[in-house]
Coordinates of C-alpha atoms in Angstrom, one line a residue:
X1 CA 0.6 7.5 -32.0
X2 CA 4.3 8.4 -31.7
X3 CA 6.3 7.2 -28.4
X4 CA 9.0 10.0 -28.7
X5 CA 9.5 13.3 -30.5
X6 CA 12.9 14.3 -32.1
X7 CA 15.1 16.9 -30.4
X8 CA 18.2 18.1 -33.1
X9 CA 19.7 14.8 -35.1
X10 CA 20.6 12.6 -32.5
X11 CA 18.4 13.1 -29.4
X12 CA 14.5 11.9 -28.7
X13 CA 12.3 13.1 -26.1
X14 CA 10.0 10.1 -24.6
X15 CA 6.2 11.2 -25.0
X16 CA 5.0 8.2 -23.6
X17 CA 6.4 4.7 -21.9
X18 CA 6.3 1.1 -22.5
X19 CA 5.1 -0.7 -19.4
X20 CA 7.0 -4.2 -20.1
X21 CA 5.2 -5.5 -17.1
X22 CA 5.2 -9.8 -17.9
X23 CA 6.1 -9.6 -21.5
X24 CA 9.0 -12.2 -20.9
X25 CA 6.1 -14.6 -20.7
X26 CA 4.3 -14.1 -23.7
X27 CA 2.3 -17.8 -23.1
X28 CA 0.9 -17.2 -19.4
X29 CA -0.9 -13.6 -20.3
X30 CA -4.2 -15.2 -20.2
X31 CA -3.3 -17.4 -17.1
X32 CA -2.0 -14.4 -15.6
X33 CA -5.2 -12.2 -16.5
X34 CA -7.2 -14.8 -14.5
X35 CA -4.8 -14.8 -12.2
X36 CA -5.0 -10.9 -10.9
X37 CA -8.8 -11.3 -11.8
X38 CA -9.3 -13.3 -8.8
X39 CA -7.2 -11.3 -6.7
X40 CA -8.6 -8.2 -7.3
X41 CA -11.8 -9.6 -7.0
X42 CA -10.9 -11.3 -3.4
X43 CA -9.6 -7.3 -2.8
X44 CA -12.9 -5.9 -3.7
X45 CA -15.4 -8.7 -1.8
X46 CA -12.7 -9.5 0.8
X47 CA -12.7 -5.8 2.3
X48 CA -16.1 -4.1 0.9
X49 CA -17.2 -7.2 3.6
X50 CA -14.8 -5.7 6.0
X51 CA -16.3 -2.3 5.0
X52 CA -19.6 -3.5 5.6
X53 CA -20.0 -5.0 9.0
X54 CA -17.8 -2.6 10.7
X55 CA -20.7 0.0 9.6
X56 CA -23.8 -1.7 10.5
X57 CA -22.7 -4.5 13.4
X58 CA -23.4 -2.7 16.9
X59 CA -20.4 -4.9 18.6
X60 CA -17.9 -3.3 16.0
X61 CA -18.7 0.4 16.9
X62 CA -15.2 1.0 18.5
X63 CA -12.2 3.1 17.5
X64 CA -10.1 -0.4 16.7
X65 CA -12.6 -1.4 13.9
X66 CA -13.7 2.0 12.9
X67 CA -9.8 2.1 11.4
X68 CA -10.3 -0.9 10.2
X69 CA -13.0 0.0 7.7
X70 CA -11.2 2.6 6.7
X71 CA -7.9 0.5 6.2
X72 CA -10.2 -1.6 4.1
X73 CA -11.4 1.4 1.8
X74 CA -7.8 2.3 1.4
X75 CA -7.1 -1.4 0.1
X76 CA -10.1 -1.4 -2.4
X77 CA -8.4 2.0 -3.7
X78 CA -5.0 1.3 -3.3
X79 CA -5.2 -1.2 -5.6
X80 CA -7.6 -0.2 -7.8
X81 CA -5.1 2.4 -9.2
X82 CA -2.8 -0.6 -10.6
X83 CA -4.3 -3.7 -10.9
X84 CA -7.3 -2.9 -13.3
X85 CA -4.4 -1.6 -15.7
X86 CA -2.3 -4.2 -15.6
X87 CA -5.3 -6.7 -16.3
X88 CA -5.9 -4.5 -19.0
X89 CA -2.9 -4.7 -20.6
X90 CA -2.8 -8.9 -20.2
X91 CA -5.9 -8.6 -21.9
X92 CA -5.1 -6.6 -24.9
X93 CA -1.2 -6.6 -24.6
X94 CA -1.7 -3.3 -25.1
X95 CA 1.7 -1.5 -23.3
X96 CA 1.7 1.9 -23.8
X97 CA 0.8 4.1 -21.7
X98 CA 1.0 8.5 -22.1
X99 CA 2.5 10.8 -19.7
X100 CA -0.7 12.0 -18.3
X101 CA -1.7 8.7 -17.2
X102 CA 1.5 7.6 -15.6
X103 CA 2.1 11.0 -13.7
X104 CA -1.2 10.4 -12.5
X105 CA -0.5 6.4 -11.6
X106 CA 2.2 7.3 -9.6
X107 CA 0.9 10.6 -7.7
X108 CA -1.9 8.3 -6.5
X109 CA 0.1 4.9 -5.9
X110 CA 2.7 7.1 -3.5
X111 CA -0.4 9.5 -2.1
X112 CA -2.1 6.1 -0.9
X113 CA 1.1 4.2 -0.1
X114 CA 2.3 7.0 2.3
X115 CA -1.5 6.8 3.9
X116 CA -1.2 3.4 4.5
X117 CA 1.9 3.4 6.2
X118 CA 0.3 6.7 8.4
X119 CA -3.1 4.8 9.0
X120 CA -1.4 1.2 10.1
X121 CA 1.0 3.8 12.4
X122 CA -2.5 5.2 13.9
X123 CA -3.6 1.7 14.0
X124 CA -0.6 1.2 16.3
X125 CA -1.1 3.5 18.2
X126 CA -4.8 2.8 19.0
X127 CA -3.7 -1.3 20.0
X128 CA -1.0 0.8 22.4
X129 CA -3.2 3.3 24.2
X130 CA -5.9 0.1 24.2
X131 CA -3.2 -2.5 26.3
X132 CA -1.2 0.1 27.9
X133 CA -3.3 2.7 29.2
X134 CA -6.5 1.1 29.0
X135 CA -8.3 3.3 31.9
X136 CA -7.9 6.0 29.8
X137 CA -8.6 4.4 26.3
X138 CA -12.2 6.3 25.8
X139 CA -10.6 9.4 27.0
X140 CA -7.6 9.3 24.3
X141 CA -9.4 7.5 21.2
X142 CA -12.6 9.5 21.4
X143 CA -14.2 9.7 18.5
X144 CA -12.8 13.4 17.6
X145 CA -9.3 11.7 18.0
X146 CA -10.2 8.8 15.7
X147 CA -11.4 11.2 12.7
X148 CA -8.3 13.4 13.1
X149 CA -5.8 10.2 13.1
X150 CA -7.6 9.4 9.7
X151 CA -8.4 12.9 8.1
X152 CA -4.3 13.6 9.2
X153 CA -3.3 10.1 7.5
X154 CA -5.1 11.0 4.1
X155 CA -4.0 14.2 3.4
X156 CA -0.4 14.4 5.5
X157 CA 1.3 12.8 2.5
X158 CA -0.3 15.1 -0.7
X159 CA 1.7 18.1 -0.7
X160 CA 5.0 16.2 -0.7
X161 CA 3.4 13.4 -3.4
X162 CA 2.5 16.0 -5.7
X163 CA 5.6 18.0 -5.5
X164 CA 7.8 14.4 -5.9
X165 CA 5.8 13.6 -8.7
X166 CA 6.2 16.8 -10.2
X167 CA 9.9 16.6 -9.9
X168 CA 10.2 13.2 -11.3
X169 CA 8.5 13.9 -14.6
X170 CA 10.1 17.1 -14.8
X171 CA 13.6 15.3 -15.8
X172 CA 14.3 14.7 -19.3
X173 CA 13.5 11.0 -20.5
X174 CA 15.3 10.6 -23.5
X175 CA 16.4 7.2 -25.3
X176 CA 14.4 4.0 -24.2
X177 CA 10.6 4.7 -23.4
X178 CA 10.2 0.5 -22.4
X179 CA 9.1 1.0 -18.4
X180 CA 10.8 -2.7 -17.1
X181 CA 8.1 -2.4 -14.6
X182 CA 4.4 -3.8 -13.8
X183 CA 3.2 0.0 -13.0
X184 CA 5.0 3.7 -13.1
X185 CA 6.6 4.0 -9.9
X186 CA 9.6 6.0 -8.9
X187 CA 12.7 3.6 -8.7
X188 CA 11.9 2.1 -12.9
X189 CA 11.1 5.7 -14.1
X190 CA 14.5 7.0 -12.2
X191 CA 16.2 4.5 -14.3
X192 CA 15.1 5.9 -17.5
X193 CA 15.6 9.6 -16.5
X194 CA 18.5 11.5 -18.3
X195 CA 20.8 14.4 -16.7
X196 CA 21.8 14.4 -12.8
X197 CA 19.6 12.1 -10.6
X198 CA 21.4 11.8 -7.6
X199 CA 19.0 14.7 -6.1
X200 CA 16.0 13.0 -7.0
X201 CA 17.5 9.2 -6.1
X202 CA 17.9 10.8 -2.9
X203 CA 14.5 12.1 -2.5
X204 CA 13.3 8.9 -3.2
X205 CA 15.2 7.3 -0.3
X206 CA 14.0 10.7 1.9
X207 CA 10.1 9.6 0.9
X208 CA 10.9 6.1 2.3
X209 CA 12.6 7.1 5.4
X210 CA 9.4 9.7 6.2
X211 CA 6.5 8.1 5.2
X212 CA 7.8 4.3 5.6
X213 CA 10.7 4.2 8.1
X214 CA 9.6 6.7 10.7
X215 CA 6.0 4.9 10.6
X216 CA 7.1 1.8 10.8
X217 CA 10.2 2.7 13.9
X218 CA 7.1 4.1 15.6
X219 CA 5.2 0.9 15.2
X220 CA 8.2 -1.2 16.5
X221 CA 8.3 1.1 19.2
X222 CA 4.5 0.8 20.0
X223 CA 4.9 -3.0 19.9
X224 CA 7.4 -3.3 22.2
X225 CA 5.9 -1.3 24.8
X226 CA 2.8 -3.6 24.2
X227 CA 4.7 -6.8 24.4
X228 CA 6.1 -5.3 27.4
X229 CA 2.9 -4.4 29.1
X230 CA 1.1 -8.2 27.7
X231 CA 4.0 -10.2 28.9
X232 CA 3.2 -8.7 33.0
X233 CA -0.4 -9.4 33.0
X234 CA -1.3 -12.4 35.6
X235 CA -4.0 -13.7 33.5
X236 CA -3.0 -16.3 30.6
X237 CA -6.1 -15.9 28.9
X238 CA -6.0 -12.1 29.1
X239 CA -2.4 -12.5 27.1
X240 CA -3.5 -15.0 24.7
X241 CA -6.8 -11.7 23.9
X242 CA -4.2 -9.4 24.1
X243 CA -1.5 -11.2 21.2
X244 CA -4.7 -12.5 18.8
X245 CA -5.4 -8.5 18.9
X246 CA -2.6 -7.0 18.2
X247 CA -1.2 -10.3 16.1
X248 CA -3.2 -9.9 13.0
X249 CA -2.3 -6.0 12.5
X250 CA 1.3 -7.1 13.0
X251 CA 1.2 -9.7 9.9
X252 CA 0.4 -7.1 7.8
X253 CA 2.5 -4.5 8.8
X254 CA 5.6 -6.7 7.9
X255 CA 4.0 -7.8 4.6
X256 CA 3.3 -4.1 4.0
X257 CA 6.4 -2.3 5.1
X258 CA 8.6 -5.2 4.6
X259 CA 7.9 -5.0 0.6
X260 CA 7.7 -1.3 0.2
X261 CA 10.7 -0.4 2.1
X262 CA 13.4 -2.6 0.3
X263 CA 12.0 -1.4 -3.2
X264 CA 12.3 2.4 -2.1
X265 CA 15.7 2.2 -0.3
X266 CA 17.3 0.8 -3.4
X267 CA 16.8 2.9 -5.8
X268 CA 20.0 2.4 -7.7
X269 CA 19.8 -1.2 -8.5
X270 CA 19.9 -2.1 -12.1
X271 CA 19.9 -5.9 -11.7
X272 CA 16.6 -6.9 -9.8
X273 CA 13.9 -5.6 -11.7
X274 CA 12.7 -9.3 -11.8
X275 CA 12.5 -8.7 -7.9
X276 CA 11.2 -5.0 -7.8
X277 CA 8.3 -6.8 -9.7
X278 CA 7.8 -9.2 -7.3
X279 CA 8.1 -7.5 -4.0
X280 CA 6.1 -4.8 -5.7
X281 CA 2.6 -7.5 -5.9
X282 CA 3.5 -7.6 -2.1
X283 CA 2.6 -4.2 -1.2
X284 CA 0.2 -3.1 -4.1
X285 CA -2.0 -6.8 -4.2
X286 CA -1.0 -9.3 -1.8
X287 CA -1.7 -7.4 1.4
X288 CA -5.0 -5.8 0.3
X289 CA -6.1 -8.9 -0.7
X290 CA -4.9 -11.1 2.9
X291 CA -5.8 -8.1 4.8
X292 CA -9.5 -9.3 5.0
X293 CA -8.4 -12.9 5.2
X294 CA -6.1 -12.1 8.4
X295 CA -8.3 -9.6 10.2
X296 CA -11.0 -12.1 10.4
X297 CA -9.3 -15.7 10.8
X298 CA -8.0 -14.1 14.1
X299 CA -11.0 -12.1 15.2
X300 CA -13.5 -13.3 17.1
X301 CA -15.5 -10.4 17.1
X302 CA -15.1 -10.1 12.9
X303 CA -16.2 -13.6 12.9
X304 CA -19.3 -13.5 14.7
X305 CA -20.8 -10.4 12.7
X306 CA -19.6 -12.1 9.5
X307 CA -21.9 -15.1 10.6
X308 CA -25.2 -12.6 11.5
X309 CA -24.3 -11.0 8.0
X310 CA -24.0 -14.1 5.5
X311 CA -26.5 -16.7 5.3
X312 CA -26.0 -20.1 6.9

């Protein structure tokens, strides 16, 4: 198969990339194959457990675990859509990949991203309502409100991810088809585009500021109105409940949102690809597969229906 068809004499027009991913260590493919085996097994076990006991465990029928379990489904699929491909390609060191499948890659890595970043906002706000207004917590998160914070979080983000993706593979990408990247994602594939960019730079640094910025603002802002409200109650164990809660879904915001929102406010930057790689296993891997890990360690309640689930 052909990686670029000829335009004229001089110009070529990329028909598919080169996803360079770890090539620059051509003796740890195998090490890294196991590697991101047991990660993405960890994701899978790790949250389909989460998954699981927030469905059938009476104690866990509330609206803090019913997000939760659907965090945990968005994990499993979040990184379903690059991890199996990048094992793939350790595997066979096979790198090419067409512009059907990376358009696709990327309209679901940025439509899940943006509902993550929505669903941990929600999340936020249900730990706020739950501390801070607490007489009126089973008015507010009623189960009609829960399924509309959800339904809004999964589907707020498609019409602008579709369009974006749209735009992005609608630029010429002539010259080099090698993707310096683990996955197709906006900032690498920018850096290969031809003609004027600045438009679509910038609407990479608008997605960030909408669907990353503004969520995680409103999270700060939640947060401090929490700590706020935790550090004025009289009882020190009712603090010490009230931080493990809201503790755990803290952790991975900043892991999240700390990873995601450098790599898609610097769009320009030539000279860290080495980092890009890195801070992108943050957000796509690491979290999804701590998430589990950090949810329970600091639960009591996670713990316990863990224990009535697994055998002694």
């Amino acid at each position: 198969m052909k990686n670029e068809k000829m335009l004229g004499q001089n110009l070529t027009i990329v028909v598919e990339f080169i996803l360079l991913g770890f090539s620059e260590l051509p003796k740890l493919q195998e090490v890294l194959f196991g590697i991101f085996l047991i990660m993405y097994v960890s994701v899978l076990l790790g949250n389909g457990l989460i998954i699981l006991i927030t469905k059938i465990d009476p104690s866990l029928q509330t609206p803090m675990y019913f997000f939760l379990g659907n965090f945990s489904f968005l994990e499993i699929c979040y990184t379903s859509v690059t991890l199996p491909r990048m094992m793939m390609t350790l595997w066979t060191n096979k790198r090419n990949i067409s512009f059907l499948d990376c358009g696709l890659q990327l309209c679901f890595l940025l439509m899940l991203g943006g509902t993550e970043c929505l669903l941990l906002a929600a999340m936020a706000y249900d730990r706020y309502v739950a501390i801070c207004k607490p007489l009126y917590y089973s008015l507010i998160m009623n189960y009609k409100m829960c399924i509309q914070l959800v339904v809004g979080s999964w589907i707020s983000a498609m019409p602008v991810v579709i369009g974006q993706t749209y735009q992005i593979f609608s630029l010429p990408f002539c010259g080099s088809n090698k993707l310096n990247h683990l996955f197709c994602d906006m900032p690498p594939l920018l850096k290969l585009a031809c003609g004027n960019k600045l438009i679509h730079e910038f609407s990479v640094f608008a997605d960030a500021v909408v669907f990353a910025m503004v969520p995680f603002l409103f999270i700060l802002g939640s947060y401090i109105k929490i700590i706020n409200t935790i550090l004025k109650m009289p009882s020190g164990t009712g603090r010490y409940k009230a931080f493990s809660t809201c503790s755990s879904h803290l952790i991975v915001v900043v892991l999240f949102f700390g990873s995601a929102i450098i790599t898609y406010s610097i769009p320009k930057s030539r000279n860290l690809s080495g980092m890009d790689k890195v801070l992108s296993l943050f957000y796509t891997i690491v979290t999804p597969m701590f998430n589990p890990m950090i949810y329970s360690l600091r639960n009591k309640d996670v713990i316990a229906a863990l224990k009535k689930l697994l055998p002694k």
